Every structure is written in structure tokens, then in C-alpha cells.
mmCIF file with all atom_site columns, C-alpha atoms and ligand atoms in Angstrom:
data_model
loop_
_atom_site.group_PDB
_atom_site.id
_atom_site.type_symbol
_atom_site.label_atom_id
_atom_site.label_alt_id
_atom_site.label_comp_id
_atom_site.label_asym_id
_atom_site.label_entity_id
_atom_site.label_seq_id
_atom_site.pdbx_PDB_ins_code
_atom_site.Cartn_x
_atom_site.Cartn_y
_atom_site.Cartn_z
_atom_site.occupancy
_atom_site.B_iso_or_equiv
_atom_site.pdbx_formal_charge
_atom_site.auth_seq_id
_atom_site.auth_comp_id
_atom_site.auth_asym_id
_atom_site.auth_atom_id
_atom_site.pdbx_PDB_model_num
ATOM   1   C CA . MET A 1 1   ? -31.911 14.422  -8.327  1.00 0.00 ? 1   MET A CA 1
ATOM   2   C CA . THR A 1 2   ? -28.541 16.081  -7.735  1.00 0.00 ? 2   THR A CA 1
ATOM   3   C CA . ASN A 1 3   ? -25.340 15.206  -9.511  1.00 0.00 ? 3   ASN A CA 1
ATOM   4   C CA . LYS A 1 4   ? -22.399 15.123  -7.142  1.00 0.00 ? 4   LYS A CA 1
ATOM   5   C CA . LYS A 1 5   ? -18.695 14.989  -7.692  1.00 0.00 ? 5   LYS A CA 1
ATOM   6   C CA . ILE A 1 6   ? -15.744 13.927  -5.580  1.00 0.00 ? 6   ILE A CA 1
ATOM   7   C CA . GLU A 1 7   ? -12.122 14.830  -6.072  1.00 0.00 ? 7   GLU A CA 1
ATOM   8   C CA . ILE A 1 8   ? -9.000  12.987  -5.040  1.00 0.00 ? 8   ILE A CA 1
ATOM   9   C CA . ASN A 1 9   ? -5.500  14.370  -4.710  1.00 0.00 ? 9   ASN A CA 1
ATOM   10  C CA . TYR A 1 10  ? -2.186  12.679  -5.306  1.00 0.00 ? 10  TYR A CA 1
ATOM   11  C CA . SER A 1 11  ? 1.364   13.619  -6.192  1.00 0.00 ? 11  SER A CA 1
ATOM   12  C CA . GLU A 1 12  ? 3.320   12.345  -9.146  1.00 0.00 ? 12  GLU A CA 1
ATOM   13  C CA . TYR A 1 13  ? 7.121   12.084  -9.125  1.00 0.00 ? 13  TYR A CA 1
ATOM   14  C CA . GLU A 1 14  ? 9.064   11.561  -12.335 1.00 0.00 ? 14  GLU A CA 1
ATOM   15  C CA . SER A 1 15  ? 11.594  9.391   -10.500 1.00 0.00 ? 15  SER A CA 1
ATOM   16  C CA . VAL A 1 16  ? 12.634  8.346   -7.004  1.00 0.00 ? 16  VAL A CA 1
ATOM   17  C CA . LYS A 1 17  ? 15.430  10.924  -7.182  1.00 0.00 ? 17  LYS A CA 1
ATOM   18  C CA . HIS A 1 18  ? 12.805  13.628  -6.657  1.00 0.00 ? 18  HIS A CA 1
ATOM   19  C CA . MET A 1 19  ? 11.499  12.097  -3.447  1.00 0.00 ? 19  MET A CA 1
ATOM   20  C CA . GLU A 1 20  ? 12.498  12.773  0.167   1.00 0.00 ? 20  GLU A CA 1
ATOM   21  C CA . GLU A 1 21  ? 15.452  10.691  1.357   1.00 0.00 ? 21  GLU A CA 1
ATOM   22  C CA . ASN A 1 22  ? 13.415  8.236   3.464   1.00 0.00 ? 22  ASN A CA 1
ATOM   23  C CA . ASP A 1 23  ? 10.847  7.699   0.708   1.00 0.00 ? 23  ASP A CA 1
ATOM   24  C CA . PHE A 1 24  ? 13.656  7.147   -1.762  1.00 0.00 ? 24  PHE A CA 1
ATOM   25  C CA . GLN A 1 25  ? 15.214  4.504   0.503   1.00 0.00 ? 25  GLN A CA 1
ATOM   26  C CA . CYS A 1 26  ? 11.894  2.791   1.121   1.00 0.00 ? 26  CYS A CA 1
ATOM   27  C CA . VAL A 1 27  ? 11.144  2.499   -2.611  1.00 0.00 ? 27  VAL A CA 1
ATOM   28  C CA . ASN A 1 28  ? 14.640  1.066   -3.170  1.00 0.00 ? 28  ASN A CA 1
ATOM   29  C CA . SER A 1 29  ? 14.289  -1.450  -0.299  1.00 0.00 ? 29  SER A CA 1
ATOM   30  C CA . ALA A 1 30  ? 10.875  -2.526  -1.554  1.00 0.00 ? 30  ALA A CA 1
ATOM   31  C CA . GLU A 1 31  ? 12.299  -2.997  -5.060  1.00 0.00 ? 31  GLU A CA 1
ATOM   32  C CA . ASP A 1 32  ? 15.289  -4.982  -3.742  1.00 0.00 ? 32  ASP A CA 1
ATOM   33  C CA . ASN A 1 33  ? 12.779  -7.225  -1.999  1.00 0.00 ? 33  ASN A CA 1
ATOM   34  C CA . LEU A 1 34  ? 10.924  -8.086  -5.238  1.00 0.00 ? 34  LEU A CA 1
ATOM   35  C CA . LYS A 1 35  ? 13.211  -11.105 -5.588  1.00 0.00 ? 35  LYS A CA 1
ATOM   36  C CA . ASN A 1 36  ? 11.452  -12.643 -2.569  1.00 0.00 ? 36  ASN A CA 1
ATOM   37  C CA . ALA A 1 37  ? 8.024   -12.670 -4.185  1.00 0.00 ? 37  ALA A CA 1
ATOM   38  C CA . TYR A 1 38  ? 6.555   -16.129 -4.680  1.00 0.00 ? 38  TYR A CA 1
ATOM   39  C CA . ALA A 1 39  ? 4.534   -15.680 -7.840  1.00 0.00 ? 39  ALA A CA 1
ATOM   40  C CA . PRO A 1 40  ? 5.020   -18.810 -9.958  1.00 0.00 ? 40  PRO A CA 1
ATOM   41  C CA . TYR A 1 41  ? 1.453   -18.699 -11.308 1.00 0.00 ? 41  TYR A CA 1
ATOM   42  C CA . SER A 1 42  ? 0.891   -15.071 -12.234 1.00 0.00 ? 42  SER A CA 1
ATOM   43  C CA . LYS A 1 43  ? 4.598   -14.219 -12.710 1.00 0.00 ? 43  LYS A CA 1
ATOM   44  C CA . PHE A 1 44  ? 3.588   -10.795 -11.400 1.00 0.00 ? 44  PHE A CA 1
ATOM   45  C CA . LYS A 1 45  ? 5.977   -9.929  -8.570  1.00 0.00 ? 45  LYS A CA 1
ATOM   46  C CA . VAL A 1 46  ? 4.842   -7.413  -5.986  1.00 0.00 ? 46  VAL A CA 1
ATOM   47  C CA . SER A 1 47  ? 6.682   -6.112  -2.946  1.00 0.00 ? 47  SER A CA 1
ATOM   48  C CA . SER A 1 48  ? 5.550   -3.855  -0.149  1.00 0.00 ? 48  SER A CA 1
ATOM   49  C CA . LEU A 1 49  ? 7.206   -1.931  2.660   1.00 0.00 ? 49  LEU A CA 1
ATOM   50  C CA . VAL A 1 50  ? 5.324   -0.692  5.701   1.00 0.00 ? 50  VAL A CA 1
ATOM   51  C CA . GLN A 1 51  ? 6.857   2.268   7.521   1.00 0.00 ? 51  GLN A CA 1
ATOM   52  C CA . LEU A 1 52  ? 5.876   2.415   11.190  1.00 0.00 ? 52  LEU A CA 1
ATOM   53  C CA . ASP A 1 53  ? 5.963   5.427   13.522  1.00 0.00 ? 53  ASP A CA 1
ATOM   54  C CA . ASN A 1 54  ? 8.791   3.815   15.539  1.00 0.00 ? 54  ASN A CA 1
ATOM   55  C CA . GLY A 1 55  ? 11.021  3.947   12.455  1.00 0.00 ? 55  GLY A CA 1
ATOM   56  C CA . ILE A 1 56  ? 10.780  0.227   11.769  1.00 0.00 ? 56  ILE A CA 1
ATOM   57  C CA . LYS A 1 57  ? 10.195  -0.892  8.194   1.00 0.00 ? 57  LYS A CA 1
ATOM   58  C CA . VAL A 1 58  ? 8.431   -4.204  7.536   1.00 0.00 ? 58  VAL A CA 1
ATOM   59  C CA . LEU A 1 59  ? 8.657   -5.878  4.153   1.00 0.00 ? 59  LEU A CA 1
ATOM   60  C CA . GLY A 1 60  ? 6.295   -8.281  2.416   1.00 0.00 ? 60  GLY A CA 1
ATOM   61  C CA . THR A 1 61  ? 5.846   -9.864  -0.995  1.00 0.00 ? 61  THR A CA 1
ATOM   62  C CA . ASN A 1 62  ? 2.977   -11.569 -2.750  1.00 0.00 ? 62  ASN A CA 1
ATOM   63  C CA . GLN A 1 63  ? 2.725   -15.232 -1.870  1.00 0.00 ? 63  GLN A CA 1
ATOM   64  C CA . GLU A 1 64  ? 0.790   -17.419 -4.259  1.00 0.00 ? 64  GLU A CA 1
ATOM   65  C CA . ASN A 1 65  ? -0.483  -20.959 -3.909  1.00 0.00 ? 65  ASN A CA 1
ATOM   66  C CA . MET A 1 66  ? -1.579  -23.666 -6.320  1.00 0.00 ? 66  MET A CA 1
ATOM   67  C CA . ALA A 1 67  ? -4.970  -23.450 -4.625  1.00 0.00 ? 67  ALA A CA 1
ATOM   68  C CA . TYR A 1 68  ? -5.254  -19.926 -6.091  1.00 0.00 ? 68  TYR A CA 1
ATOM   69  C CA . PRO A 1 69  ? -7.449  -18.123 -3.531  1.00 0.00 ? 69  PRO A CA 1
ATOM   70  C CA . SER A 1 70  ? -5.103  -19.164 -0.739  1.00 0.00 ? 70  SER A CA 1
ATOM   71  C CA . GLY A 1 71  ? -2.406  -16.710 -1.834  1.00 0.00 ? 71  GLY A CA 1
ATOM   72  C CA . LEU A 1 72  ? -2.067  -13.191 -0.503  1.00 0.00 ? 72  LEU A CA 1
ATOM   73  C CA . CYS A 1 73  ? -1.109  -9.783  -1.915  1.00 0.00 ? 73  CYS A CA 1
ATOM   74  C CA . ALA A 1 74  ? 2.219   -8.230  -0.923  1.00 0.00 ? 74  ALA A CA 1
ATOM   75  C CA . GLU A 1 75  ? 0.744   -5.250  0.920   1.00 0.00 ? 75  GLU A CA 1
ATOM   76  C CA . ARG A 1 76  ? -1.471  -7.443  3.072   1.00 0.00 ? 76  ARG A CA 1
ATOM   77  C CA . VAL A 1 77  ? 1.467   -9.748  3.870   1.00 0.00 ? 77  VAL A CA 1
ATOM   78  C CA . ALA A 1 78  ? 3.480   -6.670  4.912   1.00 0.00 ? 78  ALA A CA 1
ATOM   79  C CA . ILE A 1 79  ? 0.802   -4.867  6.923   1.00 0.00 ? 79  ILE A CA 1
ATOM   80  C CA . PHE A 1 80  ? -0.454  -8.020  8.681   1.00 0.00 ? 80  PHE A CA 1
ATOM   81  C CA . SER A 1 81  ? 3.123   -8.866  9.592   1.00 0.00 ? 81  SER A CA 1
ATOM   82  C CA . ALA A 1 82  ? 3.760   -5.308  10.821  1.00 0.00 ? 82  ALA A CA 1
ATOM   83  C CA . LYS A 1 83  ? 0.603   -5.206  12.942  1.00 0.00 ? 83  LYS A CA 1
ATOM   84  C CA . SER A 1 84  ? 1.300   -8.714  14.286  1.00 0.00 ? 84  SER A CA 1
ATOM   85  C CA . GLN A 1 85  ? 4.703   -7.640  15.570  1.00 0.00 ? 85  GLN A CA 1
ATOM   86  C CA . TYR A 1 86  ? 3.950   -4.022  16.472  1.00 0.00 ? 86  TYR A CA 1
ATOM   87  C CA . PRO A 1 87  ? 0.233   -3.822  17.260  1.00 0.00 ? 87  PRO A CA 1
ATOM   88  C CA . ASP A 1 88  ? 0.581   -0.526  19.137  1.00 0.00 ? 88  ASP A CA 1
ATOM   89  C CA . ASN A 1 89  ? 2.521   1.356   16.496  1.00 0.00 ? 89  ASN A CA 1
ATOM   90  C CA . LYS A 1 90  ? 0.924   3.497   13.855  1.00 0.00 ? 90  LYS A CA 1
ATOM   91  C CA . VAL A 1 91  ? 1.428   2.776   10.192  1.00 0.00 ? 91  VAL A CA 1
ATOM   92  C CA . GLU A 1 92  ? 2.706   5.912   8.482   1.00 0.00 ? 92  GLU A CA 1
ATOM   93  C CA . GLN A 1 93  ? 3.244   4.682   4.945   1.00 0.00 ? 93  GLN A CA 1
ATOM   94  C CA . VAL A 1 94  ? 2.683   1.682   2.713   1.00 0.00 ? 94  VAL A CA 1
ATOM   95  C CA . PHE A 1 95  ? 4.941   1.397   -0.336  1.00 0.00 ? 95  PHE A CA 1
ATOM   96  C CA . ILE A 1 96  ? 3.806   -0.968  -3.077  1.00 0.00 ? 96  ILE A CA 1
ATOM   97  C CA . VAL A 1 97  ? 6.059   -1.754  -6.011  1.00 0.00 ? 97  VAL A CA 1
ATOM   98  C CA . THR A 1 98  ? 5.836   -4.222  -8.863  1.00 0.00 ? 98  THR A CA 1
ATOM   99  C CA . GLU A 1 99  ? 8.502   -5.642  -11.124 1.00 0.00 ? 99  GLU A CA 1
ATOM   100 C CA . GLN A 1 100 ? 6.565   -5.054  -14.312 1.00 0.00 ? 100 GLN A CA 1
ATOM   101 C CA . GLY A 1 101 ? 5.174   -1.727  -15.407 1.00 0.00 ? 101 GLY A CA 1
ATOM   102 C CA . ASN A 1 102 ? 5.615   1.376   -17.515 1.00 0.00 ? 102 ASN A CA 1
ATOM   103 C CA . GLU A 1 103 ? 4.228   4.934   -17.550 1.00 0.00 ? 103 GLU A CA 1
ATOM   104 C CA . THR A 1 104 ? 1.772   4.764   -14.594 1.00 0.00 ? 104 THR A CA 1
ATOM   105 C CA . PRO A 1 105 ? 1.863   2.471   -11.552 1.00 0.00 ? 105 PRO A CA 1
ATOM   106 C CA . PHE A 1 106 ? -0.529  -0.390  -10.826 1.00 0.00 ? 106 PHE A CA 1
ATOM   107 C CA . SER A 1 107 ? -2.747  0.413   -7.908  1.00 0.00 ? 107 SER A CA 1
ATOM   108 C CA . PRO A 1 108 ? -3.762  -1.907  -5.072  1.00 0.00 ? 108 PRO A CA 1
ATOM   109 C CA . CYS A 1 109 ? -6.705  -4.292  -5.206  1.00 0.00 ? 109 CYS A CA 1
ATOM   110 C CA . GLY A 1 110 ? -9.940  -3.513  -3.412  1.00 0.00 ? 110 GLY A CA 1
ATOM   111 C CA . ALA A 1 111 ? -9.382  -6.024  -0.619  1.00 0.00 ? 111 ALA A CA 1
ATOM   112 C CA . CYS A 1 112 ? -6.005  -4.480  0.258   1.00 0.00 ? 112 CYS A CA 1
ATOM   113 C CA . ARG A 1 113 ? -7.517  -0.989  0.228   1.00 0.00 ? 113 ARG A CA 1
ATOM   114 C CA . GLN A 1 114 ? -10.162 -2.106  2.719   1.00 0.00 ? 114 GLN A CA 1
ATOM   115 C CA . VAL A 1 115 ? -7.569  -3.755  4.992   1.00 0.00 ? 115 VAL A CA 1
ATOM   116 C CA . ILE A 1 116 ? -5.291  -0.698  5.034   1.00 0.00 ? 116 ILE A CA 1
ATOM   117 C CA . MET A 1 117 ? -8.321  1.559   5.514   1.00 0.00 ? 117 MET A CA 1
ATOM   118 C CA . GLU A 1 118 ? -9.311  -0.227  8.711   1.00 0.00 ? 118 GLU A CA 1
ATOM   119 C CA . TYR A 1 119 ? -5.899  0.365   10.289  1.00 0.00 ? 119 TYR A CA 1
ATOM   120 C CA . GLU A 1 120 ? -6.131  4.005   9.195   1.00 0.00 ? 120 GLU A CA 1
ATOM   121 C CA . MET A 1 121 ? -9.522  4.346   10.882  1.00 0.00 ? 121 MET A CA 1
ATOM   122 C CA . ASN A 1 122 ? -8.296  2.589   14.055  1.00 0.00 ? 122 ASN A CA 1
ATOM   123 C CA . GLN A 1 123 ? -5.218  4.765   14.448  1.00 0.00 ? 123 GLN A CA 1
ATOM   124 C CA . LYS A 1 124 ? -7.057  7.976   13.523  1.00 0.00 ? 124 LYS A CA 1
ATOM   125 C CA . SER A 1 125 ? -4.235  9.234   11.354  1.00 0.00 ? 125 SER A CA 1
ATOM   126 C CA . PRO A 1 126 ? -3.745  8.928   7.619   1.00 0.00 ? 126 PRO A CA 1
ATOM   127 C CA . ILE A 1 127 ? -1.617  6.273   5.951   1.00 0.00 ? 127 ILE A CA 1
ATOM   128 C CA . GLN A 1 128 ? 0.307   7.403   2.881   1.00 0.00 ? 128 GLN A CA 1
ATOM   129 C CA . ILE A 1 129 ? 0.300   5.033   -0.079  1.00 0.00 ? 129 ILE A CA 1
ATOM   130 C CA . ILE A 1 130 ? 3.255   5.178   -2.472  1.00 0.00 ? 130 ILE A CA 1
ATOM   131 C CA . LEU A 1 131 ? 3.134   3.253   -5.755  1.00 0.00 ? 131 LEU A CA 1
ATOM   132 C CA . LYS A 1 132 ? 5.760   2.420   -8.351  1.00 0.00 ? 132 LYS A CA 1
ATOM   133 C CA . SER A 1 133 ? 5.645   -0.218  -11.091 1.00 0.00 ? 133 SER A CA 1
ATOM   134 C CA . GLY A 1 134 ? 8.757   -1.090  -13.063 1.00 0.00 ? 134 GLY A CA 1
ATOM   135 C CA . ASN A 1 135 ? 9.871   2.085   -14.801 1.00 0.00 ? 135 ASN A CA 1
ATOM   136 C CA . SER A 1 136 ? 6.735   4.004   -13.997 1.00 0.00 ? 136 SER A CA 1
ATOM   137 C CA . LYS A 1 137 ? 6.417   7.384   -12.398 1.00 0.00 ? 137 LYS A CA 1
ATOM   138 C CA . ILE A 1 138 ? 5.696   7.342   -8.678  1.00 0.00 ? 138 ILE A CA 1
ATOM   139 C CA . TRP A 1 139 ? 2.298   8.183   -7.257  1.00 0.00 ? 139 TRP A CA 1
ATOM   140 C CA . LYS A 1 140 ? 1.850   9.234   -3.667  1.00 0.00 ? 140 LYS A CA 1
ATOM   141 C CA . PHE A 1 141 ? -1.537  9.401   -1.943  1.00 0.00 ? 141 PHE A CA 1
ATOM   142 C CA . ASN A 1 142 ? -1.728  11.068  1.464   1.00 0.00 ? 142 ASN A CA 1
ATOM   143 C CA . SER A 1 143 ? -4.471  8.828   2.792   1.00 0.00 ? 143 SER A CA 1
ATOM   144 C CA . MET A 1 144 ? -6.169  5.561   1.928   1.00 0.00 ? 144 MET A CA 1
ATOM   145 C CA . LYS A 1 145 ? -9.350  7.673   1.816   1.00 0.00 ? 145 LYS A CA 1
ATOM   146 C CA . ASP A 1 146 ? -8.137  9.000   -1.538  1.00 0.00 ? 146 ASP A CA 1
ATOM   147 C CA . LEU A 1 147 ? -7.941  5.496   -2.977  1.00 0.00 ? 147 LEU A CA 1
ATOM   148 C CA . LEU A 1 148 ? -11.065 4.247   -1.266  1.00 0.00 ? 148 LEU A CA 1
ATOM   149 C CA . PRO A 1 149 ? -13.727 6.914   -1.142  1.00 0.00 ? 149 PRO A CA 1
ATOM   150 C CA . PHE A 1 150 ? -17.015 5.712   0.333   1.00 0.00 ? 150 PHE A CA 1
ATOM   151 C CA . ALA A 1 151 ? -15.167 3.007   2.274   1.00 0.00 ? 151 ALA A CA 1
ATOM   152 C CA . PHE A 1 152 ? -17.152 0.681   4.482   1.00 0.00 ? 152 PHE A CA 1
ATOM   153 C CA . GLU A 1 153 ? -16.615 2.562   7.720   1.00 0.00 ? 153 GLU A CA 1
ATOM   154 C CA . ALA A 1 154 ? -17.848 0.275   10.437  1.00 0.00 ? 154 ALA A CA 1
ATOM   155 C CA . GLU A 1 155 ? -17.214 2.775   13.231  1.00 0.00 ? 155 GLU A CA 1
ATOM   156 C CA . GLU A 1 156 ? -20.027 1.299   15.301  1.00 0.00 ? 156 GLU A CA 1
ATOM   157 C CA . ILE A 1 157 ? -18.463 -2.152  15.140  1.00 0.00 ? 157 ILE A CA 1
ATOM   158 C CA . LEU A 1 158 ? -14.978 -0.829  15.916  1.00 0.00 ? 158 LEU A CA 1
ATOM   159 C CA . LYS A 1 159 ? -16.292 1.055   18.971  1.00 0.00 ? 159 LYS A CA 1
ATOM   160 C CA . LYS A 1 160 ? -17.541 -2.143  20.600  1.00 0.00 ? 160 LYS A CA 1
ATOM   161 C CA . ASP A 1 161 ? -14.221 -3.306  22.060  1.00 0.00 ? 161 ASP A CA 1
HETATM 162 N N1 . THU B 2 .   ? -1.138  -8.564  -6.122  1.00 0.00 ? 1   THU B N1 1
HETATM 163 C C1 . THU B 2 .   ? -0.562  -7.920  -5.051  1.00 0.00 ? 1   THU B C1 1
HETATM 164 O O1 . THU B 2 .   ? 0.369   -8.437  -4.413  1.00 0.00 ? 1   THU B O1 1
HETATM 165 N N2 . THU B 2 .   ? -1.059  -6.698  -4.721  1.00 0.00 ? 1   THU B N2 1
HETATM 166 C C2 . THU B 2 .   ? -2.104  -6.089  -5.347  1.00 0.00 ? 1   THU B C2 1
HETATM 167 O O2 . THU B 2 .   ? -2.540  -5.029  -4.927  1.00 0.00 ? 1   THU B O2 1
HETATM 168 C C3 . THU B 2 .   ? -2.694  -6.686  -6.535  1.00 0.00 ? 1   THU B C3 1
HETATM 169 C C4 . THU B 2 .   ? -2.208  -8.019  -6.910  1.00 0.00 ? 1   THU B C4 1
HETATM 170 C C5 . THU B 2 .   ? -0.636  -9.884  -6.465  1.00 0.00 ? 1   THU B C5 1
HETATM 171 C C6 . THU B 2 .   ? -1.617  -11.019 -6.257  1.00 0.00 ? 1   THU B C6 1
HETATM 172 C C7 . THU B 2 .   ? -1.108  -12.045 -7.212  1.00 0.00 ? 1   THU B C7 1
HETATM 173 O O3 . THU B 2 .   ? -0.073  -12.781 -6.564  1.00 0.00 ? 1   THU B O3 1
HETATM 174 C C8 . THU B 2 .   ? -0.498  -11.245 -8.337  1.00 0.00 ? 1   THU B C8 1
HETATM 175 O O4 . THU B 2 .   ? -0.310  -9.935  -7.833  1.00 0.00 ? 1   THU B O4 1
HETATM 176 C C9 . THU B 2 .   ? -1.352  -11.182 -9.591  1.00 0.00 ? 1   THU B C9 1
HETATM 177 O O5 . THU B 2 .   ? -2.621  -10.750 -9.329  1.00 0.00 ? 1   THU B O5 1
#
């Protein structure tokens, strides 16, 4: 038996003021968009901004439903919308912000990680994930691989089309 270890890397910013101009603007736009979340059941508002390689930014918010499982997370709303409108453009970044939060940001659910991961595998270039929750610090991951090590990588299935 061998014990193994993996390491992940991410950057922490004390505030948006320390980020590059475009990142700063994207976090602000995503936060402005929190008002559009439809979260009457959880009261947990989430907003996401997808930055594409053509410069276009696509927003999304969590959308809940009284039949609970029918709702969808903000980042999936945003990335599905982006890839529906711009299927041939690469996703460069996914910003995910929440209204509530302190010290450290909330990080995305497993299903969203898997969805973003598949686009990252398809486009063969990393997707940065930027997280901020309320007054929290900002975390930036350079690839979904850092948030989803040992992802289900169905390369064989993807190759079939
Ligand atoms: N939610 C997101 O929008 N993104 C996540 O990554 C985790 C959770 C939403 C789903 C639901 O509307 C609310 O947050 C509470 O779970």
C-alpha cells in the first residue's frame, strides 16, 4: 500500500480592488446581478458571470422552483446559456458570487463542477473559477481541475462525435 497526496493551488485576494481590471468588473457585474436571483425557498441568492473568449459576458442566477429538484444553480444557468448562444467560443472564466457570506467564499456544488469540467475538457484549455461570497475574500482557481480532482473524464465518450 502506498499513501499518495495531491495538491491544489489557488490565489486569495483580500478584496476586488487587488484584482485585474476585468476581473474586478466581472465580480461587480455578477454582484449587481444578485437581485435577479429567484431563490424564494432557500433565500440564498447566487449569481454567476461567464467570460467568453470573444469578450462577451453572460450572466445567470439561481432559479428555484416549488418542485425543489427542478431548480438550477446560477453557474449552470450562466454556462448553459453561454454555450447555447455561443457554442463555438471558449469559456475563459466563471465567476460565482453569493449575497451571504463572510471570511471565505462558498464553493460550487459537485454537479456544477462536473458540468464546467466537461466544457473545459472539450475546449482543451483551462477555465478559471473566481469565487466571492458577501464580504469574503476572493478565491481564484486557474482550472476546474483544481476544484474537481479525479473528475469523471469520459474522453472515450467525447471522442465519439
Ligand atoms: N446554488 C447555486 O446557485 N450554486 C451552487 O454552486 C450551490 C447552490 C443555489 C441552489 C439553490 O438555489 C441555493 O443555492 C441553495 O442551495
